[in-house]
CSV table of C-alpha atoms and ligand atoms in Angstrom, one decimal:
chain,number,residue,atom,x,y,z
A,1,UNK,CA,-28.2,92.5,52.1
A,2,UNK,CA,-25.1,94.9,51.8
A,3,UNK,CA,-24.5,97.2,48.8
A,4,UNK,CA,-23.1,95.5,45.7
A,5,UNK,CA,-19.7,96.5,44.5
A,6,UNK,CA,-19.1,94.8,41.0
A,7,UNK,CA,-16.8,97.3,39.6
A,8,UNK,CA,-14.7,97.6,42.8
A,9,UNK,CA,-14.3,93.9,42.7
A,10,UNK,CA,-13.3,93.7,39.2
A,11,UNK,CA,-10.7,96.5,39.6
A,12,UNK,CA,-9.4,94.7,42.6
A,13,UNK,CA,-8.9,91.7,40.5
A,14,UNK,CA,-7.1,93.7,37.9
A,15,UNK,CA,-5.1,95.7,40.4
A,16,UNK,CA,-3.9,92.5,42.2
A,17,UNK,CA,-2.2,91.4,39.0
A,18,UNK,CA,0.3,94.3,39.3
A,19,UNK,CA,0.2,95.9,42.7
A,20,UNK,CA,0.8,94.1,46.0
A,21,UNK,CA,-2.7,93.4,47.5
A,22,UNK,CA,-4.1,95.6,44.7
A,23,UNK,CA,-3.4,98.8,46.8
A,24,UNK,CA,-0.6,101.4,46.8
A,25,UNK,CA,-0.7,101.5,50.7
A,26,UNK,CA,-1.5,98.5,52.9
A,27,UNK,CA,-4.3,99.8,55.1
A,28,UNK,CA,-6.4,100.5,52.0
A,29,UNK,CA,-6.7,96.7,51.4
A,30,UNK,CA,-9.4,96.5,54.2
A,31,UNK,CA,-7.5,93.4,55.6
A,32,UNK,CA,-8.0,94.6,59.2
A,33,UNK,CA,-11.9,94.8,58.9
A,34,UNK,CA,-12.7,92.1,56.2
A,35,UNK,CA,-14.5,92.6,53.0
A,36,UNK,CA,-13.1,94.2,49.9
A,37,UNK,CA,-12.0,97.8,49.4
A,38,UNK,CA,-14.2,100.1,47.5
A,39,UNK,CA,-12.4,101.9,44.6
A,40,UNK,CA,-13.1,105.6,44.7
A,41,UNK,CA,-14.3,107.5,41.5
A,42,UNK,CA,-14.4,111.0,43.0
A,43,UNK,CA,-14.9,113.1,46.1
A,44,UNK,CA,-16.5,116.4,47.0
A,45,UNK,CA,-17.1,118.1,50.4
A,46,UNK,CA,-17.8,115.5,52.9
A,47,UNK,CA,-18.5,112.9,50.4
A,48,UNK,CA,-16.8,110.1,48.5
A,49,UNK,CA,-18.4,108.3,45.5
A,50,UNK,CA,-17.2,104.8,44.6
A,51,UNK,CA,-16.8,103.4,41.1
A,52,UNK,CA,-20.2,101.6,41.6
A,53,UNK,CA,-22.0,105.0,42.3
A,54,UNK,CA,-22.3,104.6,46.0
A,55,UNK,CA,-21.9,107.8,48.0
A,56,UNK,CA,-20.4,107.8,51.5
A,57,UNK,CA,-20.1,110.4,54.3
A,58,UNK,CA,-16.2,110.3,54.6
A,59,UNK,CA,-14.4,110.1,58.0
A,60,UNK,CA,-11.1,109.0,56.6
A,61,UNK,CA,-10.4,112.3,54.8
A,62,UNK,CA,-7.5,110.7,52.8
A,63,UNK,CA,-6.0,110.1,56.3
A,64,UNK,CA,-6.2,113.6,57.4
A,65,UNK,CA,-5.4,116.1,54.6
A,66,UNK,CA,-8.9,116.8,53.6
A,67,UNK,CA,-9.6,119.0,56.5
A,68,UNK,CA,-11.6,121.5,54.4
A,69,UNK,CA,-13.5,118.8,52.5
A,70,UNK,CA,-12.8,117.2,49.3
A,71,UNK,CA,-12.2,119.2,46.0
A,72,UNK,CA,-12.6,122.5,47.8
A,73,UNK,CA,-12.8,124.9,45.0
A,74,UNK,CA,-10.3,127.5,46.2
A,75,UNK,CA,-7.8,124.6,46.5
A,76,UNK,CA,-8.5,123.2,43.1
A,77,UNK,CA,-8.2,126.6,41.5
A,78,UNK,CA,-4.8,127.3,43.3
A,79,UNK,CA,-3.4,124.0,41.9
A,80,UNK,CA,-4.8,124.7,38.4
A,81,UNK,CA,-3.2,128.2,38.5
A,82,UNK,CA,0.1,127.0,39.7
A,83,UNK,CA,0.0,124.2,37.0
A,84,UNK,CA,-0.4,126.8,34.3
A,85,UNK,CA,3.0,128.2,35.3
A,86,UNK,CA,4.7,124.8,35.2
A,87,UNK,CA,4.7,121.8,37.5
A,88,UNK,CA,8.2,121.6,38.8
A,89,UNK,CA,11.4,123.8,38.5
A,90,UNK,CA,14.0,122.1,40.8
A,91,UNK,CA,14.9,125.6,41.9
A,92,UNK,CA,13.7,127.8,44.8
A,93,UNK,CA,10.3,129.7,44.4
A,94,UNK,CA,8.7,132.5,46.4
A,95,UNK,CA,5.8,130.2,47.4
A,96,UNK,CA,8.2,128.0,49.4
A,97,UNK,CA,9.2,131.0,51.4
A,98,UNK,CA,5.6,132.0,51.9
A,99,UNK,CA,4.8,128.4,52.8
A,100,UNK,CA,7.6,128.4,55.6
A,101,UNK,CA,6.3,131.7,56.9
A,102,UNK,CA,2.8,130.2,56.9
A,103,UNK,CA,3.7,127.0,58.7
A,104,UNK,CA,5.7,129.0,61.3
A,105,UNK,CA,2.6,131.0,62.0
A,106,UNK,CA,0.8,127.8,63.1
A,107,UNK,CA,3.9,126.3,64.7
A,108,UNK,CA,6.1,129.0,66.3
A,109,UNK,CA,8.6,126.3,67.6
A,110,UNK,CA,9.7,125.6,64.0
A,111,UNK,CA,12.2,128.4,63.8
A,112,UNK,CA,13.7,126.9,60.7
A,113,UNK,CA,12.3,124.0,58.5
A,114,UNK,CA,12.8,122.1,55.3
A,115,UNK,CA,10.0,120.9,52.9
A,116,UNK,CA,9.8,117.2,51.8
A,117,UNK,CA,7.5,115.1,49.9
A,118,UNK,CA,5.9,112.8,52.7
A,119,UNK,CA,5.6,112.3,56.4
A,120,UNK,CA,8.0,109.4,56.1
A,121,UNK,CA,10.6,111.7,54.7
A,122,UNK,CA,10.0,114.3,57.5
A,123,UNK,CA,10.4,111.9,60.3
A,124,UNK,CA,13.3,110.1,58.6
A,125,UNK,CA,15.1,113.4,58.2
A,126,UNK,CA,14.3,114.7,61.7
A,127,UNK,CA,15.9,111.6,63.2
A,128,UNK,CA,19.0,112.2,61.2
A,129,UNK,CA,19.2,115.8,62.4
A,130,UNK,CA,18.8,114.5,66.0
A,131,UNK,CA,21.6,111.8,65.5
A,132,UNK,CA,23.8,114.4,63.6
A,133,UNK,CA,23.6,117.1,66.4
A,134,UNK,CA,24.1,114.8,69.3
A,135,UNK,CA,26.5,112.3,67.9
A,136,UNK,CA,24.4,109.6,69.4
A,137,UNK,CA,23.0,106.6,67.6
A,138,UNK,CA,20.0,105.6,69.9
A,139,UNK,CA,16.4,106.7,69.5
A,140,UNK,CA,13.3,106.1,71.6
A,141,UNK,CA,9.8,105.4,70.2
A,142,UNK,CA,6.6,104.0,71.7
A,143,UNK,CA,4.7,100.8,70.8
A,144,UNK,CA,1.7,101.7,68.6
A,145,UNK,CA,3.0,105.0,67.4
A,146,UNK,CA,3.6,105.0,63.6
A,147,UNK,CA,6.1,107.4,62.1
A,148,UNK,CA,6.2,106.2,58.4
A,149,UNK,CA,8.3,103.5,56.9
A,150,UNK,CA,11.9,104.5,57.4
A,151,UNK,CA,14.0,101.6,58.5
A,152,UNK,CA,14.7,102.9,62.1
A,153,UNK,CA,11.1,103.3,62.8
A,154,UNK,CA,9.9,100.0,61.7
A,155,UNK,CA,11.0,98.5,64.9
A,156,UNK,CA,9.4,96.9,67.9
A,157,UNK,CA,10.4,96.2,71.4
A,158,UNK,CA,12.7,93.3,71.8
A,159,UNK,CA,12.3,90.7,74.6
A,160,UNK,CA,14.1,91.3,77.8
A,161,UNK,CA,14.9,94.4,79.8
A,162,UNK,CA,17.5,95.7,77.4
A,163,UNK,CA,14.8,97.1,75.5
A,164,UNK,CA,16.8,96.8,72.2
A,165,UNK,CA,14.5,97.0,69.2
A,166,UNK,CA,14.1,94.1,66.8
A,167,UNK,CA,12.8,94.6,63.3
A,168,UNK,CA,9.0,95.1,62.8
A,169,UNK,CA,9.3,94.3,59.0
A,170,UNK,CA,11.2,92.2,56.9
A,171,UNK,CA,14.3,93.8,55.4
A,172,UNK,CA,15.4,95.8,58.4
A,173,UNK,CA,18.8,95.1,59.5
A,174,UNK,CA,19.1,93.8,63.1
A,175,UNK,CA,22.2,95.9,63.8
A,176,UNK,CA,20.2,98.9,62.8
A,177,UNK,CA,17.1,98.0,64.8
A,178,UNK,CA,19.1,97.6,68.0
A,179,UNK,CA,19.4,101.4,68.2
A,180,UNK,CA,15.7,101.8,68.4
A,181,UNK,CA,14.5,101.5,71.9
A,182,UNK,CA,10.7,101.0,72.3
A,183,UNK,CA,8.5,101.6,75.3
A,184,UNK,CA,4.9,101.7,76.1
A,185,UNK,CA,3.1,105.1,75.4
A,186,UNK,CA,2.4,106.9,78.6
A,187,UNK,CA,5.2,104.9,80.5
A,188,UNK,CA,6.7,107.9,82.1
A,189,UNK,CA,8.8,105.9,84.7
A,190,UNK,CA,9.9,103.5,81.9
A,191,UNK,CA,11.2,106.5,80.0
A,192,UNK,CA,12.9,107.8,83.0
A,193,UNK,CA,14.6,104.4,83.8
A,194,UNK,CA,15.8,103.9,80.0
A,195,UNK,CA,17.5,107.3,80.2
A,196,UNK,CA,19.0,106.7,83.6
A,197,UNK,CA,20.5,103.6,82.1
A,198,UNK,CA,21.4,104.7,78.7
A,199,UNK,CA,20.9,108.4,78.5
A,200,UNK,CA,24.3,109.2,77.0
A,201,UNK,CA,23.5,106.9,73.8
A,202,UNK,CA,20.1,108.4,73.0
A,203,UNK,CA,19.7,111.1,70.5
A,204,UNK,CA,16.0,111.7,70.8
A,205,UNK,CA,12.6,110.6,71.6
A,206,UNK,CA,10.1,110.6,68.7
A,207,UNK,CA,6.3,110.3,69.4
A,208,UNK,CA,2.9,111.1,68.3
A,209,UNK,CA,2.3,113.3,71.4
A,210,UNK,CA,-1.5,112.6,70.8
A,211,UNK,CA,-1.6,109.3,69.0
A,212,UNK,CA,-3.6,108.5,65.9
A,213,UNK,CA,-2.1,105.3,64.8
A,214,UNK,CA,-3.3,103.0,67.6
A,215,UNK,CA,-6.5,105.1,67.8
A,216,UNK,CA,-6.6,108.4,69.5
A,217,UNK,CA,-4.8,108.4,72.9
A,218,UNK,CA,-3.9,111.4,75.0
A,219,UNK,CA,-0.6,111.7,77.0
A,220,UNK,CA,-0.7,111.9,80.8
A,221,UNK,CA,0.7,114.9,82.5
A,222,UNK,CA,3.4,112.7,84.0
A,223,UNK,CA,4.4,111.4,80.7
A,224,UNK,CA,4.9,114.9,79.5
A,225,UNK,CA,6.8,115.8,82.6
A,226,UNK,CA,9.1,112.8,81.8
A,227,UNK,CA,9.8,114.1,78.3
A,228,UNK,CA,10.9,117.4,79.8
A,229,UNK,CA,13.1,115.8,82.3
A,230,UNK,CA,15.0,113.5,80.0
A,231,UNK,CA,15.5,116.5,77.6
A,232,UNK,CA,16.8,118.7,80.5
A,233,UNK,CA,18.9,115.9,82.1
A,234,UNK,CA,20.3,114.1,79.1
A,235,UNK,CA,20.3,116.4,76.2
A,236,UNK,CA,18.0,114.3,74.1
A,237,UNK,CA,16.0,116.0,71.5
A,238,UNK,CA,12.1,115.6,71.7
A,239,UNK,CA,10.7,115.2,68.3
A,240,UNK,CA,6.8,115.6,67.9
A,241,UNK,CA,5.6,113.7,64.9
A,242,UNK,CA,2.6,115.9,64.0
A,243,UNK,CA,2.1,114.4,60.5
A,244,UNK,CA,-1.5,113.4,61.7
A,245,UNK,CA,-2.2,115.8,64.6
A,246,UNK,CA,-0.8,118.9,62.9
A,247,UNK,CA,-3.7,121.4,62.2
A,248,UNK,CA,-6.1,118.6,63.4
A,249,UNK,CA,-6.0,118.2,67.2
A,250,UNK,CA,-5.5,122.1,67.4
A,251,UNK,CA,-4.8,124.6,64.6
A,252,UNK,CA,-1.3,124.6,66.2
A,253,UNK,CA,-1.2,120.7,66.6
A,254,UNK,CA,-0.5,118.6,69.7
A,255,UNK,CA,2.2,121.0,70.9
A,256,UNK,CA,-0.4,123.7,71.1
A,257,UNK,CA,-3.1,121.5,72.5
A,258,UNK,CA,-0.6,120.2,75.2
A,259,UNK,CA,1.5,123.3,75.8
A,260,UNK,CA,4.6,121.6,75.0
A,261,UNK,CA,7.7,123.0,73.2
A,262,UNK,CA,9.3,120.2,71.1
A,263,UNK,CA,12.8,120.5,69.6
A,264,UNK,CA,11.8,119.3,66.2
A,265,UNK,CA,8.4,118.9,64.6
A,266,UNK,CA,7.3,116.7,61.6
A,267,UNK,CA,4.4,117.7,59.6
A,268,UNK,CA,2.5,116.0,56.6
A,269,UNK,CA,-1.0,115.5,55.2
A,270,UNK,CA,-2.9,118.7,55.9
A,271,UNK,CA,0.3,120.8,55.1
A,272,UNK,CA,0.0,119.6,51.6
A,273,UNK,CA,-3.8,120.0,51.2
A,274,UNK,CA,-4.0,116.5,49.6
A,275,UNK,CA,-0.9,116.8,47.6
A,276,UNK,CA,2.6,115.3,48.5
A,277,UNK,CA,4.2,117.6,51.2
A,278,UNK,CA,6.0,116.9,54.3
A,279,UNK,CA,7.9,119.3,56.6
A,280,UNK,CA,10.4,118.9,59.3
A,281,UNK,CA,11.9,121.8,61.3
A,282,UNK,CA,12.4,123.1,64.8
A,283,UNK,CA,15.1,124.9,66.7
A,284,UNK,CA,17.4,126.9,64.5
A,285,UNK,CA,20.5,125.7,66.4
A,286,UNK,CA,19.6,122.1,65.2
A,287,UNK,CA,18.2,122.9,61.8
A,288,UNK,CA,21.5,124.9,60.9
A,289,UNK,CA,23.0,121.4,60.9
A,290,UNK,CA,21.2,120.6,57.7
A,291,UNK,CA,22.9,120.7,54.3
A,292,UNK,CA,24.1,123.1,52.7
A,293,UNK,CA,24.7,124.9,56.0
A,294,UNK,CA,25.8,121.9,58.0
A,295,UNK,CA,26.8,118.1,57.9
A,296,UNK,CA,23.4,116.5,57.9
A,297,UNK,CA,22.6,115.7,54.5
A,298,UNK,CA,18.9,115.6,53.0
A,299,UNK,CA,17.6,116.4,49.6
A,300,UNK,CA,14.6,115.8,47.3
A,301,UNK,CA,13.8,116.4,43.6
A,302,UNK,CA,10.2,117.4,44.3
A,303,UNK,CA,10.7,119.1,47.8
A,304,UNK,CA,8.6,122.4,47.6
A,305,UNK,CA,6.9,121.3,44.4
A,306,UNK,CA,4.9,124.3,43.1
A,307,UNK,CA,1.6,122.5,42.8
A,308,UNK,CA,1.8,120.8,46.2
A,309,UNK,CA,2.9,124.1,47.6
A,310,UNK,CA,0.0,126.0,46.1
A,311,UNK,CA,-2.3,123.3,47.5
A,312,UNK,CA,-0.8,123.4,50.9
A,313,UNK,CA,-0.7,127.2,51.1
A,314,UNK,CA,-4.3,127.7,50.1
A,315,UNK,CA,-5.3,125.1,52.7
A,316,UNK,CA,-3.4,126.9,55.5
A,317,UNK,CA,-4.8,130.3,54.4
A,318,UNK,CA,-8.4,129.0,54.5
A,319,UNK,CA,-7.8,127.0,57.8
A,320,UNK,CA,-6.4,130.1,59.4
A,321,UNK,CA,-9.5,132.2,58.8
A,322,UNK,CA,-11.4,133.1,61.9
A,323,UNK,CA,-13.9,130.5,63.0
A,324,UNK,CA,-12.9,127.7,60.5
A,325,UNK,CA,-11.0,125.5,62.8
A,326,UNK,CA,-13.5,126.1,65.6
A,327,UNK,CA,-16.4,125.1,63.4
A,328,UNK,CA,-14.8,121.7,62.6
A,329,UNK,CA,-13.9,121.1,66.3
A,330,UNK,CA,-17.5,122.0,67.2
A,331,UNK,CA,-19.0,119.5,64.7
A,332,UNK,CA,-16.6,116.9,66.1
A,333,UNK,CA,-17.8,117.7,69.7
A,334,UNK,CA,-21.4,117.3,68.6
A,335,UNK,CA,-20.6,113.9,66.8
A,336,UNK,CA,-18.7,112.8,69.9
A,337,UNK,CA,-21.7,113.7,72.1
A,338,UNK,CA,-24.0,111.9,69.8
A,339,UNK,CA,-22.1,108.7,69.7
A,340,UNK,CA,-21.7,108.7,73.5
A,341,UNK,CA,-25.5,109.1,73.9
A,342,UNK,CA,-26.0,106.0,71.6
A,343,UNK,CA,-23.5,104.0,73.5
A,344,UNK,CA,-25.2,104.9,76.9
A,345,UNK,CA,-28.7,104.2,75.5
A,346,UNK,CA,-27.7,100.9,74.0
A,347,UNK,CA,-25.4,99.8,76.8
A,348,UNK,CA,-22.6,99.2,74.4
A,349,UNK,CA,-19.1,98.5,75.6
A,350,UNK,CA,-17.5,101.3,73.7
A,351,UNK,CA,-15.6,104.6,74.3
A,352,UNK,CA,-15.1,107.6,72.2
A,353,UNK,CA,-11.7,109.4,72.6
A,354,UNK,CA,-11.4,112.8,70.8
A,355,UNK,CA,-9.0,115.7,70.4
A,356,UNK,CA,-10.1,118.6,68.1
A,357,UNK,CA,-11.2,117.1,64.8
A,358,UNK,CA,-9.9,113.7,65.3
A,359,UNK,CA,-11.6,110.8,67.2
A,360,UNK,CA,-11.7,107.0,67.7
A,361,UNK,CA,-14.6,104.9,68.7
A,362,UNK,CA,-12.9,101.9,70.6
A,363,UNK,CA,-14.8,98.8,71.5
A,364,UNK,CA,-13.7,98.8,75.0
A,365,UNK,CA,-15.1,99.1,78.5
A,366,UNK,CA,-12.4,101.3,79.8
A,367,UNK,CA,-10.2,104.2,78.6
A,368,UNK,CA,-7.5,103.3,76.1
A,369,UNK,CA,-4.1,104.6,77.4
A,370,UNK,CA,-1.5,102.6,75.4
A,371,UNK,CA,-1.0,99.9,72.7
A,372,UNK,CA,-1.9,97.0,75.1
A,373,UNK,CA,-5.2,98.6,75.8
A,374,UNK,CA,-5.8,99.3,72.1
A,375,UNK,CA,-5.0,95.6,71.3
A,376,UNK,CA,-7.4,94.5,74.1
A,377,UNK,CA,-10.4,96.3,72.3
A,378,UNK,CA,-12.9,94.0,70.5
A,379,UNK,CA,-11.5,94.3,66.9
A,380,UNK,CA,-13.7,91.7,65.5
A,381,UNK,CA,-16.7,93.9,66.6
A,382,UNK,CA,-15.0,96.9,64.9
A,383,UNK,CA,-14.9,94.9,61.7
A,384,UNK,CA,-18.6,94.2,61.9
A,385,UNK,CA,-19.3,97.9,62.9
A,386,UNK,CA,-17.2,99.1,60.0
A,387,UNK,CA,-19.0,96.9,57.4
A,388,UNK,CA,-22.4,97.9,58.6
A,389,UNK,CA,-21.6,101.5,58.5
A,390,UNK,CA,-20.2,101.2,55.1
A,391,UNK,CA,-23.4,99.6,54.0
A,392,UNK,CA,-25.2,102.6,55.5
A,393,UNK,CA,-23.1,105.0,53.5
A,394,UNK,CA,-20.6,106.0,56.1
A,395,UNK,CA,-16.9,105.5,55.2
A,396,UNK,CA,-14.8,104.9,58.5
A,397,UNK,CA,-11.1,104.1,58.6
A,398,UNK,CA,-10.7,100.4,57.8
A,399,UNK,CA,-8.9,99.6,61.1
A,400,UNK,CA,-9.8,99.8,64.9
A,401,UNK,CA,-6.3,101.3,65.2
A,402,UNK,CA,-6.9,104.5,63.3
A,403,UNK,CA,-8.6,107.7,63.9
A,404,UNK,CA,-11.5,109.2,62.2
A,405,UNK,CA,-11.2,112.8,60.5
A,406,UNK,CA,-13.8,115.3,60.3
A,407,UNK,CA,-13.8,118.2,57.7
A,408,UNK,CA,-15.3,121.8,57.4
A,409,UNK,CA,-17.7,120.1,54.9
A,410,UNK,CA,-19.4,118.1,57.5
A,411,UNK,CA,-22.7,119.6,58.6
A,412,UNK,CA,-26.1,118.9,60.2
A,413,UNK,CA,-27.2,116.5,57.3
A,414,UNK,CA,-24.0,114.5,57.7
A,415,UNK,CA,-24.4,114.5,61.5
A,416,UNK,CA,-27.9,113.1,61.3
A,417,UNK,CA,-26.9,110.5,58.6
A,418,UNK,CA,-24.0,109.4,60.8
A,419,UNK,CA,-25.8,108.9,64.0
A,420,UNK,CA,-28.8,107.3,62.5
A,421,UNK,CA,-26.5,104.9,60.8
A,422,UNK,CA,-24.4,104.3,64.0
A,423,UNK,CA,-27.5,103.5,66.0
A,424,UNK,CA,-28.2,100.5,63.7
A,425,UNK,CA,-24.5,99.5,63.3
A,426,UNK,CA,-23.9,99.5,67.0
A,427,UNK,CA,-26.8,97.2,67.6
A,428,UNK,CA,-26.1,94.9,64.6
A,429,UNK,CA,-22.4,94.7,65.4
A,430,UNK,CA,-23.0,93.6,69.1
A,431,UNK,CA,-24.0,90.2,67.8
A,432,UNK,CA,-20.9,88.0,67.2
B,501,LIG,P1,3.4,109.3,54.8
B,501,LIG,O1,4.9,108.8,54.6
B,501,LIG,O2,2.4,108.2,54.8
B,501,LIG,O3,3.1,110.7,54.3
B,501,LIG,O4,3.4,109.6,56.5
B,501,LIG,C1,3.7,108.7,57.3
B,501,LIG,C2,3.2,109.1,58.7
B,501,LIG,C3,4.1,109.6,59.7
B,501,LIG,N1,3.7,109.8,60.9
B,501,LIG,C4,2.4,109.7,61.2
B,501,LIG,C5,2.0,110.2,62.6
B,501,LIG,C6,1.4,109.1,60.4
B,501,LIG,O5,0.3,108.9,60.7
B,501,LIG,C7,1.9,108.7,59.1
B,501,LIG,C8,1.0,108.2,58.1
B,501,LIG,N2,-0.3,107.9,58.6
B,501,LIG,C9,-1.0,106.6,57.9
B,501,LIG,C10,-2.4,106.6,58.6
B,501,LIG,N3,-2.2,105.6,59.7
B,501,LIG,C11,-1.2,106.9,56.3
B,501,LIG,C12,-2.1,106.0,55.7
B,501,LIG,C13,-1.4,105.0,55.0
B,501,LIG,O6,-0.3,104.5,55.5
B,501,LIG,O7,-1.7,104.7,53.9
């Protein structure tokens, strides 16, 4: 018999009268795993507490930002101190300069940058810079990679060899979608062939270099080589969408983990410490195209907001301290090892794929290298596993196409609870 959630159910009923699906972002509705979402009352450290008083070890971390744990005292205090001086000025502040310097410390490739208020704004703006500096309309993305909900990025592969994109959402004009070309992640030869055919029309390639939105998938060396080649031969910009991987797969993101120097980088989530911050930036020669210096327009009322900047700055300061990232990475490795031992002992058809403080448990009997592999996983079993773990007080992302996130607040107690619950949930979810 699972946990009872009367208050969450009542709130979902009330919310659904006013908010589509009762949620302000679709994945929160638990549609991919079945059951109903739990409404959260508060969070502290590695734990969430729902409105019915149930406590969970949290592996969503508000989809990445809570890398230091929830309600970290130093971050809370930084936000309160900033709030006492005013919440928004619509004018430049010193904190934004310090923030840009701090971000560049983690991402040296970001010679210049601009703060925005979400990951979507960051990727949308980076695309505009690439199109603006190259004068080309075409862009390339990869199936299964998610870059926020800007029109040009809600596009999937069209049928036929032309690879012209078709809308992946209602409301996207077909004549916009056609400029987005979609390939399979890790398809190095497909990328080379597309550029050989259409390189002169393509402004950029945007990717999650280590993916999180189809589960955690690493790029092959050949794929990275193909990215370097198309940049060198055809002048396309390589945009690393590090909204999720930034400060997560490595303190310097996927670009540090992989040793790749992108032309533009997009950040979000951790960089705001749980408040609304996105950042896009990269080579100065490209970023000088941005208004008021150049012809690429981009703006935002709350860009560089003092409270969000304070939360982000404090997060980066704490994360930059010796041993902090290493500690979270070490915990993640212990959890990966423990899960793999349970998979071996139980003979389960499952694989764990991890990079730094992010990982995915795929119900698959082989490594997952692209979206087709991710789709071939046993997602019904993932739904059973998710519900079983929730009933055991472990809060996993409500989709098999997501990554789990670990924080500095996860320790021995949380490891023991998680592995004990996983042993039972792996066994119970094995039955259809
Ligand atoms: P936001 O606009 O949600 O701040 O960021 C969009 C975005 C851009 N790029 C990457 C790589 C991302 O992962 C995201 C957002 N990630 C999702 C998780 N799959 C956020 C959760 C949600 O949509 O509610």
